[in-house]
Amino acid sequence: MPARPRAIDAPVLTRRQLNRSLLERQWLLRRRAAPASEAIEWLVAMQAQEPFDPYTALWSRLEGFQPEELSELIETRQAVRAPSMLRTTIHLLTARHYLELRPALQVVQEQRFRTSSFFRNLDGLDLDEVVGLGRQILDERPRTGNDLGKALAERWPDRDVASLGYAVRSLLPVVQVPPRALWGQSGKPVLATAESWLGEPVGTDDSPDEMILRYLAAFGPASVMDAQAWCWRTRLGEAFERLRPQLRTFRAEDGRELFDVPDGPLPDPDTPAPVRFFPIYDNAFLGYKDRSRVIHDDAPWGGDPAAFDIFRWGSLTVDGYIVGGWKHEFDRKSGRSTIVALPLAALSAESIRDVEAEAIALSAFLTPDATDRDVRFEPRSLAG
C-alpha cells in the first residue's frame, strides 16, 4: 500500500475553496428541501444560547421552513436544547443525537466547571453527593437553576446557591424544557434530567471519533484546532491520528494541515453564493479556530475575531463572506416590519438589491402578519 501523503505534500486549498466548501456543507449555497430534524442532525449541534436563533438559522438553510415545525420537535421531545459544547453554552440537537453525543462532551462540562469560581465555592464538598441529590430533585419535577440551587442549599445551607445549581447543571446531563424556545412563547430556562425528559438513558461511549467524523462532514476540511474550537474538547490530536487512515488531508494556504471525510464536497470556488442572514450565533462562523474562510483578507476589521462583537443582533453575508450585521424592528402599532442592514463595507448596487430581496423574505418569516415591510441600510464602523 502506498504511503499516505505527508501534510507538506497534500493539495493546498485556498480560502475561497474553503469558503465554498463551508457553504455547501452548511446548506447555504441553496436551500434544501428537508425536514428540520434532518438539518439539525446534519449540522451536528446548532447554537441555541439565544432561544430563537435556530429558527432563523434553519430558515436560511431549508426550503419552505415554518417555525411551527421546530416548535413541535421541541414540544414532543424529538429535539432538545441542552448545555453541550463551546463554552458549555446551549445547543439544539435531536434527542437521538444528544443521547449519543453527550458522553463525548462530558469532559467539556467538567473542565469548564472545574476552572470556574463555582467549583472553588464548593471546595471540600463531595460533588458526587451534590449531583446525586440534584438528580433526585430534578427527577421530582423540572426546576430553574436558581430553584435547584435553593433546594440543594437546604442540605448545604452555608454554600453558595448559584454554585450548587451550576455544579449539577455541569456534571449531570440536563436539558432545558418548553415553553422556552417555542415560537412566539416565552419562558424561563427550566431544567430536567435528560433521562427523565427523554425516557431513555444517555449513552456510555465517550470516544470523540464519531463526533469528529460528523463535524468534518458538516464543516470540513478543518484542522484539529478548528474541531477543538467547535466542541471545546481538547487534546483531539490523538483521535485525528487514529482516524487518519480513513480521512483525506489538505493544506491551508498558511500550511496548516486540514482533515476531511473521503466524500466531502469541494465545490468550484467560483460557484455563486446567495445573500444569507444569520442569527446572533451560528456555528457556520463559530465552528472554527481560524475564521478566515468567512472573512475576506481586506475585511475592515482586519480579521480580528473580537470584532464579531459588533454583530449584536445577527450577521449578514454577501458572496459567502461576512460584510456586517442586521437587526429586526417591528412596530406593532403601524404593523411595519423593518430589517435594518448594518454593513461594515460599501456594497455594490447589485449586492444591495440582493440584500433587500432576502431581507424582505426574512421579514415575512419573522413577522408574517405585518402589513408593511421595509429594508433600511445603516452603514457602521468598528468605532461606532
GROMACS .gro file of C-alpha atoms in nm:
model
  384
    1MET     CA    1   0.000   0.000   0.000
    2PRO     CA    2   0.149   0.338  -0.095
    3ALA     CA    3   0.235   0.569   0.190
    4ARG     CA    4  -0.021   0.836   0.268
    5PRO     CA    5   0.096   1.183   0.161
    6ARG     CA    6   0.251   1.389   0.433
    7ALA     CA    7   0.079   1.719   0.512
    8ILE     CA    8   0.351   1.907   0.325
    9ASP     CA    9   0.270   1.708   0.009
   10ALA     CA   10  -0.109   1.740   0.042
   11PRO     CA   11  -0.307   1.959  -0.200
   12VAL     CA   12  -0.342   2.324  -0.099
   13LEU     CA   13  -0.692   2.468  -0.063
   14THR     CA   14  -0.743   2.842  -0.098
   15ARG     CA   15  -0.958   3.039   0.142
   16ARG     CA   16  -1.222   3.072  -0.128
   17GLN     CA   17  -1.228   2.697  -0.180
   18LEU     CA   18  -1.274   2.650   0.192
   19ASN     CA   19  -1.547   2.913   0.188
   20ARG     CA   20  -1.745   2.733  -0.080
   21SER     CA   21  -1.695   2.401   0.093
   22LEU     CA   22  -1.834   2.552   0.413
   23LEU     CA   23  -2.136   2.698   0.233
   24GLU     CA   24  -2.213   2.372   0.056
   25ARG     CA   25  -2.188   2.159   0.368
   26GLN     CA   26  -2.385   2.406   0.577
   27TRP     CA   27  -2.668   2.406   0.321
   28LEU     CA   28  -2.607   2.771   0.240
   29LEU     CA   29  -2.539   2.764  -0.134
   30ARG     CA   30  -2.901   2.668  -0.184
   31ARG     CA   31  -3.187   2.589   0.047
   32ARG     CA   32  -3.257   2.218   0.090
   33ALA     CA   33  -3.597   2.050   0.083
   34ALA     CA   34  -3.554   1.850   0.403
   35PRO     CA   35  -3.718   1.811   0.745
   36ALA     CA   36  -3.584   2.032   1.021
   37SER     CA   37  -3.480   1.723   1.217
   38GLU     CA   38  -3.255   1.613   0.930
   39ALA     CA   39  -3.091   1.955   0.916
   40ILE     CA   40  -3.032   1.963   1.291
   41GLU     CA   41  -2.866   1.622   1.281
   42TRP     CA   42  -2.654   1.707   0.977
   43LEU     CA   43  -2.531   2.027   1.141
   44VAL     CA   44  -2.444   1.813   1.449
   45ALA     CA   45  -2.550   2.079   1.700
   46MET     CA   46  -2.697   2.424   1.644
   47GLN     CA   47  -2.623   2.731   1.852
   48ALA     CA   48  -2.926   2.793   2.074
   49GLN     CA   49  -2.799   3.016   2.354
   50GLU     CA   50  -3.049   3.271   2.228
   51PRO     CA   51  -3.370   3.063   2.230
   52PHE     CA   52  -3.495   3.167   1.886
   53ASP     CA   53  -3.162   3.166   1.698
   54PRO     CA   54  -3.218   2.817   1.550
   55TYR     CA   55  -3.535   2.934   1.378
   56THR     CA   56  -3.352   3.194   1.167
   57ALA     CA   57  -3.062   2.953   1.116
   58LEU     CA   58  -3.294   2.686   0.978
   59TRP     CA   59  -3.487   2.938   0.767
   60SER     CA   60  -3.160   3.031   0.596
   61ARG     CA   61  -3.097   2.666   0.511
   62LEU     CA   62  -3.432   2.500   0.445
   63GLU     CA   63  -3.681   2.546   0.166
   64GLY     CA   64  -4.023   2.643   0.299
   65PHE     CA   65  -3.925   2.612   0.665
   66GLN     CA   66  -4.203   2.705   0.907
   67PRO     CA   67  -4.126   2.779   1.273
   68GLU     CA   68  -4.403   2.551   1.395
   69GLU     CA   69  -4.202   2.254   1.270
   70LEU     CA   70  -3.918   2.320   1.513
   71SER     CA   71  -4.156   2.408   1.796
   72GLU     CA   72  -4.325   2.071   1.752
   73LEU     CA   73  -3.992   1.888   1.763
   74ILE     CA   74  -3.906   2.058   2.092
   75GLU     CA   75  -4.253   2.016   2.242
   76THR     CA   76  -4.273   1.647   2.152
   77ARG     CA   77  -3.920   1.586   2.286
   78GLN     CA   78  -3.776   1.490   1.948
   79ALA     CA   79  -3.528   1.777   1.981
   80VAL     CA   80  -3.370   1.925   2.292
   81ARG     CA   81  -3.184   2.238   2.397
   82ALA     CA   82  -2.906   2.148   2.634
   83PRO     CA   83  -2.564   2.251   2.767
   84SER     CA   84  -2.319   2.068   2.547
   85MET     CA   85  -2.018   2.226   2.379
   86LEU     CA   86  -1.841   2.555   2.301
   87ARG     CA   87  -1.807   2.708   2.648
   88THR     CA   88  -2.093   2.478   2.758
   89THR     CA   89  -2.349   2.708   2.601
   90ILE     CA   90  -2.692   2.584   2.499
   91HIS     CA   91  -2.715   2.393   2.171
   92LEU     CA   92  -3.003   2.236   1.983
   93LEU     CA   93  -2.978   1.868   1.895
   94THR     CA   94  -3.220   1.593   1.808
   95ALA     CA   95  -3.293   1.376   2.109
   96ARG     CA   96  -3.121   1.081   1.942
   97HIS     CA   97  -2.802   1.271   1.873
   98TYR     CA   98  -2.797   1.426   2.217
   99LEU     CA   99  -2.812   1.086   2.387
  100GLU     CA  100  -2.531   0.961   2.162
  101LEU     CA  101  -2.300   1.264   2.177
  102ARG     CA  102  -2.338   1.375   2.539
  103PRO     CA  103  -2.081   1.127   2.679
  104ALA     CA  104  -1.813   1.260   2.443
  105LEU     CA  105  -1.886   1.611   2.574
  106GLN     CA  106  -1.893   1.525   2.945
  107VAL     CA  107  -1.529   1.625   2.975
  108VAL     CA  108  -1.613   1.969   2.830
  109GLN     CA  109  -1.870   2.022   3.104
  110GLU     CA  110  -1.632   1.905   3.374
  111GLN     CA  111  -1.338   2.114   3.253
  112ARG     CA  112  -1.547   2.429   3.234
  113PHE     CA  113  -1.689   2.374   3.581
  114ARG     CA  114  -1.355   2.293   3.746
  115THR     CA  115  -1.196   2.612   3.612
  116SER     CA  116  -1.483   2.831   3.735
  117SER     CA  117  -1.540   3.020   4.059
  118PHE     CA  118  -1.843   2.795   4.117
  119PHE     CA  119  -1.607   2.499   4.169
  120ARG     CA  120  -1.390   2.697   4.410
  121ASN     CA  121  -1.701   2.796   4.607
  122LEU     CA  122  -1.776   2.428   4.668
  123ASP     CA  123  -1.428   2.333   4.786
  124GLY     CA  124  -1.444   2.038   5.025
  125LEU     CA  125  -1.787   1.915   4.920
  126ASP     CA  126  -1.846   1.566   4.786
  127LEU     CA  127  -1.961   1.660   4.434
  128ASP     CA  128  -2.095   1.311   4.369
  129GLU     CA  129  -2.330   1.364   4.661
  130VAL     CA  130  -2.432   1.706   4.527
  131VAL     CA  131  -2.504   1.564   4.181
  132GLY     CA  132  -2.688   1.265   4.324
  133LEU     CA  133  -2.921   1.486   4.527
  134GLY     CA  134  -2.958   1.722   4.230
  135ARG     CA  135  -3.074   1.431   4.017
  136GLN     CA  136  -3.337   1.337   4.275
  137ILE     CA  137  -3.462   1.696   4.294
  138LEU     CA  138  -3.490   1.735   3.916
  139ASP     CA  139  -3.650   1.394   3.876
  140GLU     CA  140  -3.927   1.512   4.108
  141ARG     CA  141  -4.006   1.796   3.868
  142PRO     CA  142  -3.817   2.034   3.634
  143ARG     CA  143  -3.681   2.346   3.803
  144THR     CA  144  -3.493   2.664   3.721
  145GLY     CA  145  -3.126   2.670   3.809
  146ASN     CA  146  -3.198   2.906   4.098
  147ASP     CA  147  -3.473   2.684   4.238
  148LEU     CA  148  -3.245   2.384   4.204
  149GLY     CA  149  -2.972   2.566   4.393
  150LYS     CA  150  -3.212   2.667   4.670
  151ALA     CA  151  -3.330   2.310   4.709
  152LEU     CA  152  -2.970   2.191   4.735
  153ALA     CA  153  -2.893   2.466   4.987
  154GLU     CA  154  -3.137   2.306   5.228
  155ARG     CA  155  -2.877   2.030   5.260
  156TRP     CA  156  -2.577   2.266   5.246
  157PRO     CA  157  -2.704   2.600   5.386
  158ASP     CA  158  -2.357   2.751   5.417
  159ARG     CA  159  -2.281   2.708   5.044
  160ASP     CA  160  -2.344   2.944   4.752
  161VAL     CA  161  -2.683   2.872   4.593
  162ALA     CA  162  -2.571   2.952   4.236
  163SER     CA  163  -2.264   2.730   4.268
  164LEU     CA  164  -2.468   2.434   4.388
  165GLY     CA  165  -2.706   2.465   4.096
  166TYR     CA  166  -2.425   2.514   3.846
  167ALA     CA  167  -2.247   2.200   3.967
  168VAL     CA  168  -2.549   1.987   3.885
  169ARG     CA  169  -2.611   2.166   3.554
  170SER     CA  170  -2.249   2.099   3.455
  171LEU     CA  171  -2.189   1.747   3.579
  172LEU     CA  172  -2.530   1.590   3.516
  173PRO     CA  173  -2.683   1.558   3.166
  174VAL     CA  174  -2.972   1.805   3.174
  175VAL     CA  175  -3.194   1.972   2.914
  176GLN     CA  176  -3.399   2.291   2.905
  177VAL     CA  177  -3.769   2.219   2.871
  178PRO     CA  178  -4.052   2.408   2.697
  179PRO     CA  179  -4.223   2.650   2.679
  180ARG     CA  180  -3.883   2.819   2.649
  181ALA     CA  181  -3.779   2.835   2.281
  182LEU     CA  182  -4.125   2.759   2.145
  183TRP     CA  183  -4.203   3.002   1.864
  184GLY     CA  184  -4.400   3.301   1.986
  185GLN     CA  185  -4.381   3.195   2.350
  186SER     CA  186  -4.159   3.284   2.642
  187GLY     CA  187  -4.039   3.100   2.946
  188LYS     CA  188  -3.760   3.080   3.199
  189PRO     CA  189  -3.476   2.832   3.148
  190VAL     CA  190  -3.615   2.530   3.333
  191LEU     CA  191  -3.404   2.216   3.370
  192ALA     CA  192  -3.487   1.847   3.372
  193THR     CA  193  -3.258   1.547   3.370
  194ALA     CA  194  -3.208   1.422   3.017
  195GLU     CA  195  -3.308   1.069   3.107
  196SER     CA  196  -3.634   1.168   3.278
  197TRP     CA  197  -3.730   1.409   2.999
  198LEU     CA  198  -3.643   1.179   2.709
  199GLY     CA  199  -3.727   0.848   2.874
  200GLU     CA  200  -3.402   0.689   2.761
  201PRO     CA  201  -3.057   0.655   2.914
  202VAL     CA  202  -2.767   0.868   2.797
  203GLY     CA  203  -2.507   0.670   2.602
  204THR     CA  204  -2.182   0.549   2.755
  205ASP     CA  205  -1.928   0.577   2.469
  206ASP     CA  206  -1.715   0.884   2.543
  207SER     CA  207  -1.489   0.842   2.239
  208PRO     CA  208  -1.481   1.160   2.024
  209ASP     CA  209  -1.425   0.971   1.697
  210GLU     CA  210  -1.783   0.967   1.569
  211MET     CA  211  -1.830   1.329   1.673
  212ILE     CA  212  -1.520   1.428   1.476
  213LEU     CA  213  -1.640   1.249   1.164
  214ARG     CA  214  -1.976   1.425   1.185
  215TYR     CA  215  -1.800   1.758   1.235
  216LEU     CA  216  -1.578   1.710   0.930
  217ALA     CA  217  -1.877   1.610   0.715
  218ALA     CA  218  -2.058   1.934   0.804
  219PHE     CA  219  -1.762   2.172   0.849
  220GLY     CA  220  -1.458   2.023   0.677
  221PRO     CA  221  -1.193   2.039   0.562
  222ALA     CA  222  -1.077   2.155   0.904
  223SER     CA  223  -0.780   2.139   1.138
  224VAL     CA  224  -0.752   1.977   1.478
  225MET     CA  225  -0.763   2.323   1.636
  226ASP     CA  226  -1.079   2.405   1.441
  227ALA     CA  227  -1.253   2.098   1.577
  228GLN     CA  228  -1.143   2.182   1.930
  229ALA     CA  229  -1.272   2.538   1.895
  230TRP     CA  230  -1.605   2.397   1.776
  231CYS     CA  231  -1.667   2.150   2.058
  232TRP     CA  232  -1.426   2.274   2.326
  233ARG     CA  233  -1.295   1.925   2.386
  234THR     CA  234  -0.916   1.947   2.398
  235ARG     CA  235  -0.642   1.703   2.301
  236LEU     CA  236  -0.820   1.577   1.991
  237GLY     CA  237  -0.491   1.528   1.803
  238GLU     CA  238  -0.471   1.166   1.915
  239ALA     CA  239  -0.822   1.096   1.784
  240PHE     CA  240  -0.741   1.258   1.450
  241GLU     CA  241  -0.432   1.041   1.421
  242ARG     CA  242  -0.641   0.737   1.497
  243LEU     CA  243  -0.885   0.838   1.224
  244ARG     CA  244  -0.618   0.942   0.974
  245PRO     CA  245  -0.631   0.618   0.768
  246GLN     CA  246  -0.995   0.687   0.680
  247LEU     CA  247  -0.953   1.061   0.617
  248ARG     CA  248  -0.804   1.267   0.337
  249THR     CA  249  -0.575   1.560   0.408
  250PHE     CA  250  -0.513   1.903   0.261
  251ARG     CA  251  -0.314   2.211   0.347
  252ALA     CA  252  -0.442   2.562   0.402
  253GLU     CA  253  -0.257   2.847   0.235
  254ASP     CA  254  -0.068   2.912   0.560
  255GLY     CA  255   0.048   2.550   0.576
  256ARG     CA  256  -0.195   2.418   0.838
  257GLU     CA  257  -0.298   2.056   0.793
  258LEU     CA  258  -0.667   2.009   0.721
  259PHE     CA  259  -0.860   1.684   0.755
  260ASP     CA  260  -1.172   1.577   0.569
  261VAL     CA  261  -1.407   1.287   0.518
  262PRO     CA  262  -1.345   1.099   0.191
  263ASP     CA  263  -1.667   1.212   0.022
  264GLY     CA  264  -1.681   1.571   0.145
  265PRO     CA  265  -1.779   1.806  -0.142
  266LEU     CA  266  -1.536   2.071  -0.265
  267PRO     CA  267  -1.739   2.297  -0.497
  268ASP     CA  268  -1.592   2.514  -0.767
  269PRO     CA  269  -1.464   2.828  -0.591
  270ASP     CA  270  -1.649   3.040  -0.847
  271THR     CA  271  -1.986   2.891  -0.751
  272PRO     CA  272  -2.226   3.183  -0.687
  273ALA     CA  273  -2.320   3.229  -0.321
  274PRO     CA  274  -2.651   3.396  -0.230
  275VAL     CA  275  -2.701   3.657   0.040
  276ARG     CA  276  -2.773   3.498   0.375
  277PHE     CA  277  -2.890   3.632   0.712
  278PHE     CA  278  -2.778   3.457   1.030
  279PRO     CA  279  -2.884   3.481   1.394
  280ILE     CA  280  -2.661   3.624   1.664
  281TYR     CA  281  -2.475   3.297   1.695
  282ASP     CA  282  -2.422   3.036   1.425
  283ASN     CA  283  -2.171   2.754   1.412
  284ALA     CA  284  -2.100   2.832   1.047
  285PHE     CA  285  -1.886   3.112   1.194
  286LEU     CA  286  -1.809   2.987   1.545
  287GLY     CA  287  -1.715   2.634   1.439
  288TYR     CA  288  -1.352   2.719   1.363
  289LYS     CA  289  -1.038   2.842   1.534
  290ASP     CA  290  -0.939   3.010   1.208
  291ARG     CA  291  -1.236   3.201   1.067
  292SER     CA  292  -1.056   3.325   0.758
  293ARG     CA  293  -1.282   3.113   0.537
  294VAL     CA  294  -1.570   3.351   0.615
  295ILE     CA  295  -1.373   3.676   0.640
  296HIS     CA  296  -1.214   3.849   0.341
  297ASP     CA  297  -0.846   3.941   0.367
  298ASP     CA  298  -0.946   4.304   0.318
  299ALA     CA  299  -1.226   4.297   0.575
  300PRO     CA  300  -1.250   4.633   0.753
  301TRP     CA  301  -1.192   4.468   1.092
  302GLY     CA  302  -0.870   4.306   0.974
  303GLY     CA  303  -0.982   3.956   1.055
  304ASP     CA  304  -0.991   4.029   1.428
  305PRO     CA  305  -1.235   3.777   1.584
  306ALA     CA  306  -1.308   4.025   1.864
  307ALA     CA  307  -1.483   4.241   1.606
  308PHE     CA  308  -1.761   3.983   1.593
  309ASP     CA  309  -1.898   4.162   1.898
  310ILE     CA  310  -2.033   4.426   1.662
  311PHE     CA  311  -2.291   4.176   1.539
  312ARG     CA  312  -2.509   4.205   1.846
  313TRP     CA  313  -2.821   4.112   1.651
  314GLY     CA  314  -2.706   3.887   1.366
  315SER     CA  315  -2.461   3.851   1.079
  316LEU     CA  316  -2.501   3.916   0.708
  317THR     CA  317  -2.305   3.756   0.427
  318VAL     CA  318  -2.261   3.864   0.065
  319ASP     CA  319  -2.084   3.627  -0.175
  320GLY     CA  320  -2.034   3.392   0.120
  321TYR     CA  321  -1.839   3.637   0.337
  322ILE     CA  322  -1.944   3.840   0.640
  323VAL     CA  323  -1.999   4.205   0.547
  324GLY     CA  324  -2.187   4.327   0.852
  325GLY     CA  325  -2.477   4.272   1.085
  326TRP     CA  326  -2.853   4.318   1.087
  327LYS     CA  327  -3.143   4.368   1.323
  328HIS     CA  328  -3.521   4.344   1.304
  329GLU     CA  329  -3.761   4.617   1.411
  330PHE     CA  330  -4.137   4.564   1.437
  331ASP     CA  331  -4.380   4.844   1.514
  332ARG     CA  332  -4.696   4.672   1.631
  333LYS     CA  333  -4.897   4.992   1.616
  334SER     CA  334  -4.831   5.055   1.247
  335GLY     CA  335  -4.774   4.692   1.152
  336ARG     CA  336  -4.441   4.778   0.988
  337SER     CA  337  -4.162   4.519   0.988
  338THR     CA  338  -3.817   4.657   0.908
  339ILE     CA  339  -3.493   4.471   0.851
  340VAL     CA  340  -3.201   4.703   0.922
  341ALA     CA  341  -2.881   4.606   0.740
  342LEU     CA  342  -2.561   4.719   0.912
  343PRO     CA  343  -2.283   4.684   0.652
  344LEU     CA  344  -1.924   4.745   0.755
  345ALA     CA  345  -1.813   4.798   0.396
  346ALA     CA  346  -1.956   4.953   0.082
  347LEU     CA  347  -2.185   4.721  -0.115
  348SER     CA  348  -2.236   4.719  -0.491
  349ALA     CA  349  -2.573   4.815  -0.636
  350GLU     CA  350  -2.635   4.451  -0.725
  351SER     CA  351  -2.549   4.335  -0.372
  352ILE     CA  352  -2.782   4.596  -0.225
  353ARG     CA  353  -3.067   4.462  -0.437
  354ASP     CA  354  -2.989   4.106  -0.330
  355VAL     CA  355  -2.976   4.206   0.037
  356GLU     CA  356  -3.309   4.386   0.004
  357ALA     CA  357  -3.477   4.084  -0.155
  358GLU     CA  358  -3.352   3.843   0.111
  359ALA     CA  359  -3.437   4.091   0.387
  360ILE     CA  360  -3.798   4.116   0.272
  361ALA     CA  361  -3.821   3.737   0.273
  362LEU     CA  362  -3.675   3.728   0.624
  363SER     CA  363  -3.924   3.991   0.737
  364ALA     CA  364  -4.210   3.775   0.607
  365PHE     CA  365  -4.073   3.480   0.806
  366LEU     CA  366  -4.025   3.672   1.131
  367THR     CA  367  -4.350   3.869   1.117
  368PRO     CA  368  -4.593   3.708   0.871
  369ASP     CA  369  -4.880   3.927   0.992
  370ALA     CA  370  -4.702   4.258   0.926
  371THR     CA  371  -4.895   4.491   0.696
  372ASP     CA  372  -4.591   4.682   0.574
  373ARG     CA  373  -4.230   4.581   0.512
  374ASP     CA  374  -3.917   4.787   0.472
  375VAL     CA  375  -3.540   4.749   0.445
  376ARG     CA  376  -3.308   5.017   0.579
  377PHE     CA  377  -2.930   5.041   0.544
  378GLU     CA  378  -2.723   5.189   0.826
  379PRO     CA  379  -2.352   5.166   0.742
  380ARG     CA  380  -2.140   5.103   1.051
  381SER     CA  381  -1.777   5.121   1.150
  382LEU     CA  382  -1.591   4.941   1.424
  383ALA     CA  383  -1.570   5.271   1.606
  384GLY     CA  384  -1.945   5.310   1.615
   0.00000   0.00000   0.00000
